[in-house]
XYZ file of C-alpha atoms in Angstrom:
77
model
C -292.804 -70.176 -106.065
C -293.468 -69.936 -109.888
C -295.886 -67.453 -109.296
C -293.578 -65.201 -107.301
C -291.112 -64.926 -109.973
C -293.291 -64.788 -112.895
C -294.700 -61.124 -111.297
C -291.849 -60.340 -110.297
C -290.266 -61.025 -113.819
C -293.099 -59.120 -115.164
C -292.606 -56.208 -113.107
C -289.246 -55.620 -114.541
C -287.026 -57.804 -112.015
C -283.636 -59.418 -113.261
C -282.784 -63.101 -112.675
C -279.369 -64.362 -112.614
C -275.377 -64.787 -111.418
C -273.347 -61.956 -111.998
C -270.259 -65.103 -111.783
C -271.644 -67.346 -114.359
C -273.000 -63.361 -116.373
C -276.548 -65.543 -116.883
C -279.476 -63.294 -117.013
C -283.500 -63.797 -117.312
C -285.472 -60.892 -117.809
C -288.611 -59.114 -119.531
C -287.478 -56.103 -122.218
C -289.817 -53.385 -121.617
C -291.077 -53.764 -125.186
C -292.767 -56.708 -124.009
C -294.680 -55.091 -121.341
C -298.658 -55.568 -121.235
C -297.768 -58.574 -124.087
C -300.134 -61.375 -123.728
C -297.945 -63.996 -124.432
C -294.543 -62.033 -123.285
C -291.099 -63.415 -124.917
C -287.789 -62.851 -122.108
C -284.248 -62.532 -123.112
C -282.099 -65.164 -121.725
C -278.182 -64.156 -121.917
C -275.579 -67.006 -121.348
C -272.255 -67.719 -122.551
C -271.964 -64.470 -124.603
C -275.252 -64.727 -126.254
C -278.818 -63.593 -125.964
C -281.850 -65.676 -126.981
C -286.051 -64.989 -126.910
C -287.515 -67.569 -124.483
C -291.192 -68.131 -123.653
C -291.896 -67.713 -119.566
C -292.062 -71.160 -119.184
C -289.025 -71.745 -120.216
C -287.403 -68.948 -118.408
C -289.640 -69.940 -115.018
C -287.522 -73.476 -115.941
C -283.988 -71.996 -116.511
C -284.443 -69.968 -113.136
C -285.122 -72.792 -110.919
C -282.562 -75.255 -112.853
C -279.694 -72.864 -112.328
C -280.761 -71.438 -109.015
C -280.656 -67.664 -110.762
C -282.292 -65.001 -107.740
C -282.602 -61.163 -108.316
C -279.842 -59.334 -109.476
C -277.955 -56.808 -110.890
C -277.670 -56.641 -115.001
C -274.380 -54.660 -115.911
C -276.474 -52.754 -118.497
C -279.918 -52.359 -116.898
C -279.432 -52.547 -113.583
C -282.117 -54.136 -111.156
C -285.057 -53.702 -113.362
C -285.917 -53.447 -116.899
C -288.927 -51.387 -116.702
C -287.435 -48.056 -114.826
């Protein structure tokens, strides 16, 4: 399962609950980085996460693919 989300976080996908406004995704500056940082938005706030932690936050708080009110469904179009 980590695997699925990991490409699919890498290929521009947003994670999270439009209810709870929690978001994990990959900026496209990071794009093609070897050791890519995500943004993680909660409660207001955003904040540079490695992937294992976002893998982590994604499965803890059930997040699936979504809709960002800024970016839409993916980062990277």
């Amino acid at each position: 399962m980590h695997k699925l989300v990991e490409s699919r976080l890498l290929a521009g996908f947003i994670y999270g609950d439009n209810r709870t406004k929690e978001y994990v995704y990959l900026p496209g500056s990071e794009l093609g980085s070897s050791s890519p940082v995500l943004v993680y938005e909660h409660n207001g706030s955003r904040e540079d996460i490695p992937m294992e932690k976002a893998l982590e936050i994604i499965e803890k708080r059930s997040l699936r693919q979504t809709t960002h009110p800024l970016f839409g469904r993916n980062t990277l179009q």
